[in-house]
Every structure is written in C-alpha cells, then in structure tokens.
mmCIF file with all atom_site columns, C-alpha atoms in Angstrom:
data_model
loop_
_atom_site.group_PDB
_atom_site.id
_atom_site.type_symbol
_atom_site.label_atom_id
_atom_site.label_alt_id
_atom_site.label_comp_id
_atom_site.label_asym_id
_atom_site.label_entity_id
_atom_site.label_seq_id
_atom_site.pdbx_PDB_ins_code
_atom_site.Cartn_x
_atom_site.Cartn_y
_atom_site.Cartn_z
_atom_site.occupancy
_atom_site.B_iso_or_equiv
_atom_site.pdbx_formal_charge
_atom_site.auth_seq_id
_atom_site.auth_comp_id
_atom_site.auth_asym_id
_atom_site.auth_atom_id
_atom_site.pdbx_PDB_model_num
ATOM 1   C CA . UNK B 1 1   ? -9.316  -12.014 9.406   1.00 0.00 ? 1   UNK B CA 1
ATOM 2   C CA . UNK B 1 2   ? -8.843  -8.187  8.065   1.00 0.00 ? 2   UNK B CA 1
ATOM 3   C CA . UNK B 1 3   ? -9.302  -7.482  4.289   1.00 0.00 ? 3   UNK B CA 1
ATOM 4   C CA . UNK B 1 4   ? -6.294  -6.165  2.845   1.00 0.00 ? 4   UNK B CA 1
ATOM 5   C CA . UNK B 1 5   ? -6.131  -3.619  -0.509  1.00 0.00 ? 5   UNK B CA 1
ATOM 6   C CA . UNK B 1 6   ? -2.977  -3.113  -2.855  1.00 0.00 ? 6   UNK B CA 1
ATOM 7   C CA . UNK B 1 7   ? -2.786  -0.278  -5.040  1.00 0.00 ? 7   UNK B CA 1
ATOM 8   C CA . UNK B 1 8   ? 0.103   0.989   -7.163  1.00 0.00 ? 8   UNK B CA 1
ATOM 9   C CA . UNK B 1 9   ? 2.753   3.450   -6.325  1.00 0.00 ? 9   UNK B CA 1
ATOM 10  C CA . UNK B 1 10  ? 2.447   5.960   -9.086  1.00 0.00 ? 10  UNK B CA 1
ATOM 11  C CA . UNK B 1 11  ? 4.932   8.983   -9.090  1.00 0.00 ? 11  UNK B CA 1
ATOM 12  C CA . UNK B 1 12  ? 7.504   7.988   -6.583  1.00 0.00 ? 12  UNK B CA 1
ATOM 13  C CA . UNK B 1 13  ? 9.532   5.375   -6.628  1.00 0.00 ? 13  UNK B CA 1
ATOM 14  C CA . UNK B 1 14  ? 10.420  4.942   -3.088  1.00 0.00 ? 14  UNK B CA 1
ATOM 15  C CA . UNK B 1 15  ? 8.898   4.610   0.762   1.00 0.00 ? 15  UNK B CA 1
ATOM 16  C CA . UNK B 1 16  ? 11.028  7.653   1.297   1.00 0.00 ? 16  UNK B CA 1
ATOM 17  C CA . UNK B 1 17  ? 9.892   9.415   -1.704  1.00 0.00 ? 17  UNK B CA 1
ATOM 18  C CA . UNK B 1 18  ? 6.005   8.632   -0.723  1.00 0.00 ? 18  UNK B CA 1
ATOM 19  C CA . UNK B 1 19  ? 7.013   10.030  2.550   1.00 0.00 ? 19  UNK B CA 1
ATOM 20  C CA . UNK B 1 20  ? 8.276   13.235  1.094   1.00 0.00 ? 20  UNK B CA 1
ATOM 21  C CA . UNK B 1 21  ? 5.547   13.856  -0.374  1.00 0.00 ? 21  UNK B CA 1
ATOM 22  C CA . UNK B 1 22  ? 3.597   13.949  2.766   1.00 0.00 ? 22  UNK B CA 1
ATOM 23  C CA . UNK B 1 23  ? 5.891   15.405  4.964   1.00 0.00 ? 23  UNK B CA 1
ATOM 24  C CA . UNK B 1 24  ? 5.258   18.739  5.130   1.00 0.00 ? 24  UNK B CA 1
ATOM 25  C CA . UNK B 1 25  ? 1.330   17.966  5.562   1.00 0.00 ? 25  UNK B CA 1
ATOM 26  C CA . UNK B 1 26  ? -0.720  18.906  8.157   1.00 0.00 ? 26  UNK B CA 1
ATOM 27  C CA . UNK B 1 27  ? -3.672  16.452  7.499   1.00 0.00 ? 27  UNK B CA 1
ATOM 28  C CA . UNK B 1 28  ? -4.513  12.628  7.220   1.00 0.00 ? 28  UNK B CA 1
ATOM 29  C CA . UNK B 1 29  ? -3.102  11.015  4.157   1.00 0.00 ? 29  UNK B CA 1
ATOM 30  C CA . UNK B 1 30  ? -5.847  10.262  1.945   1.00 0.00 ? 30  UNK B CA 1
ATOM 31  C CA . UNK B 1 31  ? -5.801  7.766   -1.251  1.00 0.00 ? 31  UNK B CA 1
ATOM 32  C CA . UNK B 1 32  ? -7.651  8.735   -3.528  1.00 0.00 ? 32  UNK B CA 1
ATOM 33  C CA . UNK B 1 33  ? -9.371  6.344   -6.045  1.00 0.00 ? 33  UNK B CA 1
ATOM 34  C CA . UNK B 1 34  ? -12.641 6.286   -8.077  1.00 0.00 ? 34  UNK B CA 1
ATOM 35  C CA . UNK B 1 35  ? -13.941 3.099   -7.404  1.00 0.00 ? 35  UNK B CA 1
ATOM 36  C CA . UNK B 1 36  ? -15.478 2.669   -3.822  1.00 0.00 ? 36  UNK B CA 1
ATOM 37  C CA . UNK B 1 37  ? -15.271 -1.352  -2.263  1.00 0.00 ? 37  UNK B CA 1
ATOM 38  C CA . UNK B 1 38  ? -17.893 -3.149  -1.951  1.00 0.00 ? 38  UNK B CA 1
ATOM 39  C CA . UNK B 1 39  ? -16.279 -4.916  1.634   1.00 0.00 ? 39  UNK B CA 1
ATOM 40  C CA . UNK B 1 40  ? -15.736 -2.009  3.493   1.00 0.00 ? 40  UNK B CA 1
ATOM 41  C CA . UNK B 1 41  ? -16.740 -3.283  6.542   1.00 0.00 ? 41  UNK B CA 1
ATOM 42  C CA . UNK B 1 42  ? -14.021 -6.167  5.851   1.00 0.00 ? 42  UNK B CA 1
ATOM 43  C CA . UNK B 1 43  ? -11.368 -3.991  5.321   1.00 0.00 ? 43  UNK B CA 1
ATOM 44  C CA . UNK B 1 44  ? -11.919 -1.493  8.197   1.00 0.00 ? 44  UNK B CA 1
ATOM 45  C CA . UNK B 1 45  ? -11.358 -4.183  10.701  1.00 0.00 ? 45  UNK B CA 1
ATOM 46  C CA . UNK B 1 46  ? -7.644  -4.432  10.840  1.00 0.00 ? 46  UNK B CA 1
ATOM 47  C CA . UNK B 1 47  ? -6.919  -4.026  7.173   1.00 0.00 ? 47  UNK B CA 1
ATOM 48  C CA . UNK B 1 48  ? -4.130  -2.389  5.520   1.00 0.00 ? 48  UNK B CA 1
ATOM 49  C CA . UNK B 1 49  ? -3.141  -0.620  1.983   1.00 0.00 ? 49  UNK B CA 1
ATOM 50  C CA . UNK B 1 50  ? 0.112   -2.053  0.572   1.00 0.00 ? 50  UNK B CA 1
ATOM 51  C CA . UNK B 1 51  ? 1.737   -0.087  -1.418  1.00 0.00 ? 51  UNK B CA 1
ATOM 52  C CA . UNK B 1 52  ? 3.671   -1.945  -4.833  1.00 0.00 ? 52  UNK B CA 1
ATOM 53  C CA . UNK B 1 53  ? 6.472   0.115   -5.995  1.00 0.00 ? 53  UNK B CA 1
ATOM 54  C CA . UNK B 1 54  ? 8.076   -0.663  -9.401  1.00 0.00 ? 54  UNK B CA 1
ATOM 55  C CA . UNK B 1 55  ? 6.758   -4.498  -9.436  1.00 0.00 ? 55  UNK B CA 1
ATOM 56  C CA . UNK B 1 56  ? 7.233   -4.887  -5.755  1.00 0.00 ? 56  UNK B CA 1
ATOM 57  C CA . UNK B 1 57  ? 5.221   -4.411  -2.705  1.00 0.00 ? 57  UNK B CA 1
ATOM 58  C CA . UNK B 1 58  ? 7.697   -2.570  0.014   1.00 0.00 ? 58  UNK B CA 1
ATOM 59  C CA . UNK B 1 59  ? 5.215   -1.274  2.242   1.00 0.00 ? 59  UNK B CA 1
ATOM 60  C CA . UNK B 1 60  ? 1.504   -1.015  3.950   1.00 0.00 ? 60  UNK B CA 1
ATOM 61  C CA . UNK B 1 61  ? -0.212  1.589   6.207   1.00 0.00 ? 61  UNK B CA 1
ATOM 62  C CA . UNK B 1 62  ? -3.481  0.730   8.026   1.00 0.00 ? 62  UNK B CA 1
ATOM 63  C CA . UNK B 1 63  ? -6.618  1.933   6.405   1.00 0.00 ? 63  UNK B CA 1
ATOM 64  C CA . UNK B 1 64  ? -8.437  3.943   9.408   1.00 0.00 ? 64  UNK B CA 1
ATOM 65  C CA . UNK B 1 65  ? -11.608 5.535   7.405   1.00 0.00 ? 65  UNK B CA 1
ATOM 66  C CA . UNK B 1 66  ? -12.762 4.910   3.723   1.00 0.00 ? 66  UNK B CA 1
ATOM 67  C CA . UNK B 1 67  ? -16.130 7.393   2.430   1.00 0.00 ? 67  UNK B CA 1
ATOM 68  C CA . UNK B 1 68  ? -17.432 7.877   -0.630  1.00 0.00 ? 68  UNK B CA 1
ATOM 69  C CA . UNK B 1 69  ? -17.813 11.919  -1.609  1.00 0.00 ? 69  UNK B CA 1
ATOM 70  C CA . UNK B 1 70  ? -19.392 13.214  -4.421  1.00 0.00 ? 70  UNK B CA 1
ATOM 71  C CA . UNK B 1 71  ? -22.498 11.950  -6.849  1.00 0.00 ? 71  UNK B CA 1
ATOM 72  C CA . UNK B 1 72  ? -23.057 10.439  -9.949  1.00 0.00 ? 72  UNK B CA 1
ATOM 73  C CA . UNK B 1 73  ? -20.278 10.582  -11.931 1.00 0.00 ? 73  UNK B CA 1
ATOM 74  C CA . UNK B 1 74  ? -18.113 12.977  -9.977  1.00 0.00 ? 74  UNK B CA 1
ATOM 75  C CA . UNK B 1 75  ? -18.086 10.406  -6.730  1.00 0.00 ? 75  UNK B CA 1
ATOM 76  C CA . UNK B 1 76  ? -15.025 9.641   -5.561  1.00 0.00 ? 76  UNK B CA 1
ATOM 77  C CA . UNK B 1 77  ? -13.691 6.900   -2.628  1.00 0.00 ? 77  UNK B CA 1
ATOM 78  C CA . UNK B 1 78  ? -10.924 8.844   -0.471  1.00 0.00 ? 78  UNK B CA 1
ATOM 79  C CA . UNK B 1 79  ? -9.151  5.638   2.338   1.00 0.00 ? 79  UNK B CA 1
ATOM 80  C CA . UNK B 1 80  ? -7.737  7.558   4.918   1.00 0.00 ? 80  UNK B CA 1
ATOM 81  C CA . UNK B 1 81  ? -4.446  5.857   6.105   1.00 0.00 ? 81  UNK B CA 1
ATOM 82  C CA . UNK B 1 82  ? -2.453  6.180   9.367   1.00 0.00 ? 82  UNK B CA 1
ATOM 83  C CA . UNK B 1 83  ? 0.409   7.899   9.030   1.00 0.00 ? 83  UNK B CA 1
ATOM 84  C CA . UNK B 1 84  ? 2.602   5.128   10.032  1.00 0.00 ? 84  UNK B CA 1
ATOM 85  C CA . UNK B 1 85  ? 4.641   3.275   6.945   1.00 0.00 ? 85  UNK B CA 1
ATOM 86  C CA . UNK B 1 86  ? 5.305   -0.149  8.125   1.00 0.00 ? 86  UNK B CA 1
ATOM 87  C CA . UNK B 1 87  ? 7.774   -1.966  5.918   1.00 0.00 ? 87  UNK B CA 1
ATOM 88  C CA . UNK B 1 88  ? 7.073   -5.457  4.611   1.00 0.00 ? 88  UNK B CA 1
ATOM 89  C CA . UNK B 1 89  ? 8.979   -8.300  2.856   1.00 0.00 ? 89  UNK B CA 1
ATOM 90  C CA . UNK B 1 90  ? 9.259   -7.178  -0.836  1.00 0.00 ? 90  UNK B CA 1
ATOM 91  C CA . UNK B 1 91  ? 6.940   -9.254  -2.811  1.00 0.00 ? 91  UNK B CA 1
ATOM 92  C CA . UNK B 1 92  ? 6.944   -9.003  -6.297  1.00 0.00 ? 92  UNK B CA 1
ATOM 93  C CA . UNK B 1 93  ? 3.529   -8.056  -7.663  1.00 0.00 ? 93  UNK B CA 1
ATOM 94  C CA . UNK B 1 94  ? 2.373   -7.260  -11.510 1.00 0.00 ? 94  UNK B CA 1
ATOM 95  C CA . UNK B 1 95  ? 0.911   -4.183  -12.884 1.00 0.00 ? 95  UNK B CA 1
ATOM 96  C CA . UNK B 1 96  ? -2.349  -3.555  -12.744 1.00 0.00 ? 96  UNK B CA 1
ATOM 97  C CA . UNK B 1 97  ? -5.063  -0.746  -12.317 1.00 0.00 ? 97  UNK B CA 1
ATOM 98  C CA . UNK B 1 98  ? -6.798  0.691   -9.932  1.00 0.00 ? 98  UNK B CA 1
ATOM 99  C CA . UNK B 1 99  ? -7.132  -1.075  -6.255  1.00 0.00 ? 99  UNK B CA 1
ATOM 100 C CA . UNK B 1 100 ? -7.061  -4.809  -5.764  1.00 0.00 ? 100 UNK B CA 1
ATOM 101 C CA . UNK B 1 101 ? -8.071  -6.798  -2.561  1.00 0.00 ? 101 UNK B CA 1
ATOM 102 C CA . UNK B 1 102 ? -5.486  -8.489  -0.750  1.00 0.00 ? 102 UNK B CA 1
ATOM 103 C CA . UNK B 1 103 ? -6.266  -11.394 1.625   1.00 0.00 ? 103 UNK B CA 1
ATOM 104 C CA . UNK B 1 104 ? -4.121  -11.955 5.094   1.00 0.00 ? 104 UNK B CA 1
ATOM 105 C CA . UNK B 1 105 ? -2.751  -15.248 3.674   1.00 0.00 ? 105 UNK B CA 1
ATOM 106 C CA . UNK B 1 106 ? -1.459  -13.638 0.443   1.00 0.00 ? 106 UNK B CA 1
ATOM 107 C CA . UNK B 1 107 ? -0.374  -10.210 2.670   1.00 0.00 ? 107 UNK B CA 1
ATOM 108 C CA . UNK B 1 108 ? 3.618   -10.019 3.063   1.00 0.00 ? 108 UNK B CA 1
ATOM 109 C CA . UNK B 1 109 ? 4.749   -10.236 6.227   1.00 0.00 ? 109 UNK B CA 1
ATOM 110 C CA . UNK B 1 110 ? 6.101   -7.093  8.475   1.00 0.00 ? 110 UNK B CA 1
ATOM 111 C CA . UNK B 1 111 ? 9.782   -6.707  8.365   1.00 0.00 ? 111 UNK B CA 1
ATOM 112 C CA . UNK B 1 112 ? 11.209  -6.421  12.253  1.00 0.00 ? 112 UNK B CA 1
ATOM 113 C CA . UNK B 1 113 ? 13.202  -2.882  12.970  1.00 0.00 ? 113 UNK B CA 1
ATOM 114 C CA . UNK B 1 114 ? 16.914  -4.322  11.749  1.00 0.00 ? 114 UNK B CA 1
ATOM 115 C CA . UNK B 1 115 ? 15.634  -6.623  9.673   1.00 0.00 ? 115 UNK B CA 1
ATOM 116 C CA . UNK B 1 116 ? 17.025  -5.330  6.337   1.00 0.00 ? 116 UNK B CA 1
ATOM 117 C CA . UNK B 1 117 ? 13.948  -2.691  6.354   1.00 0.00 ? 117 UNK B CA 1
ATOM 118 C CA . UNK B 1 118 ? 17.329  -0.653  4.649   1.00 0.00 ? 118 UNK B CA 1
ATOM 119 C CA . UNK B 1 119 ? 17.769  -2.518  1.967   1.00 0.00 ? 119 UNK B CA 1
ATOM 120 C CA . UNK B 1 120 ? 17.555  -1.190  -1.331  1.00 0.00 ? 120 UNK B CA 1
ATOM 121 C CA . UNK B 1 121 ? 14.398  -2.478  -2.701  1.00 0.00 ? 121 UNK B CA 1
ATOM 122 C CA . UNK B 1 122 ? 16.243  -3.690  -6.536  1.00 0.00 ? 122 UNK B CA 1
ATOM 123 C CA . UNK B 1 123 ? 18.410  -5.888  -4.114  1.00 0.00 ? 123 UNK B CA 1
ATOM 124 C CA . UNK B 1 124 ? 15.161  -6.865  -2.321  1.00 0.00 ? 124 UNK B CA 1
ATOM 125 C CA . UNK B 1 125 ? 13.943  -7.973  -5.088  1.00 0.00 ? 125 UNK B CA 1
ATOM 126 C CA . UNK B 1 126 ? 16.927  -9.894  -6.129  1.00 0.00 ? 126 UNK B CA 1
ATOM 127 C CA . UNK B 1 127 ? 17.141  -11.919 -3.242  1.00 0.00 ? 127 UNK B CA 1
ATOM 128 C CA . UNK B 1 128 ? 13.578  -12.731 -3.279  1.00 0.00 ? 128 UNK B CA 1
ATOM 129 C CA . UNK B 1 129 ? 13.922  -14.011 -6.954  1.00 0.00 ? 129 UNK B CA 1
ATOM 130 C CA . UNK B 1 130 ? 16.950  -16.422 -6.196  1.00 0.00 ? 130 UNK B CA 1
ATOM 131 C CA . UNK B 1 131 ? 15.232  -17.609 -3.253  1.00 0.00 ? 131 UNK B CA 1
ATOM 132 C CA . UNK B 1 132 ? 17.531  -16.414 -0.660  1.00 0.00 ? 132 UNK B CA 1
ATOM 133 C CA . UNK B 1 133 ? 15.142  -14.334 1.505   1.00 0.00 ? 133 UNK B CA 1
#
C-alpha cells in the first residue's frame, strides 16, 4: 500500500489559489522542504501529497520524483508532483510543521467529478463536523 505525505498549505488559501500560482509555469511543480524522508521508496510507489488548507485537507497530487540537492547544511528535499489536483473529502487536520506521513487507511478519499468537488471548503468543513457528509 503507497505511503502518503501531508504538508501545509502556506500562502494560499484555496485549490484555486495554489493553482494560480502555478499557472503560468512552464515546469514541474516542485515542493520544496528541508527535511528529506527516510521511506522514499514507500512513497514513490503510488503515493500522494495532500495538501491541508486552513485546518482541512481539500486536496492531493501524486508525488512522481523526490531528490535531495545540496550538502551539509544547505541540502534541500524538492517532491516533484504531477500537475493534476485531485480533490478529496475535506478532512479536518491540525497544524503542524513541516511534512508528515500519511498512511492509505488514514488518506481521505477522492471526491467523484459532481460530487460537491465545488463546495466551498468552510461549508465542507461544516458538514463534516455535524456529521452529515
């Protein structure tokens, strides 16, 4: 079963905002991060970043590459994602910092095309809480 990582949102606070942002781009997105996994191996086979924005996990893209660049203290871990945002139930998640791993059990689940992918994420969220979705 793939190996999952969840990593905070910072700077936007929407899917379409993080898609703004790479628009324009004519390259891979790359997520930057200063910590390199130890379970790379796990997490290239199927696994996914998903994305928590403002307490709540929206979304996930599939990790396709992950390298280390740099020495010392300068290294770096870039995860190079597929360009493809796939919307997931909205999960509410907690701060934290850095990276995290996320197992498939624990992973929200896709959201179909039509299936209320639209919805404003505070309503999400709402819904979630009262147990209605």
């Amino acid at each position: 079963m793939a190996l999952n990582m969840i990593k905070l949102c910072v700077g936007c606070d929407t899917i379409e905002e993080l898609q703004e942002w790479h628009k324009e781009a004519d390259r891979p997105w790359i997520m930057q991060t200063r910590m390199t996994p130890k379970r790379i191996d796990e997490l290239l086979d199927g696994g996914s970043l998903y994305r928590v924005f403002k307490g709540v996990i929206l979304c996930r893209q599939v990790i396709l590459s992950i390298d280390t660049v740099g020495e010392g203290q300068a290294a770096r871990c870039e995860v190079t994602l597929d360009r493809n945002v796939i919307r997931v139930e909205p999960q509410p998640r907690r701060a934290f910092q850095g990276w995290r791993y996320l197992t498939a059990e624990d992973a929200p689940r896709d959201l179909a095309v039509g299936d209320l992918g639209d919805m404003p994420p505070e309503l999400a969220r709402q819904l979630r809480e009262l147990g209605a979705w």
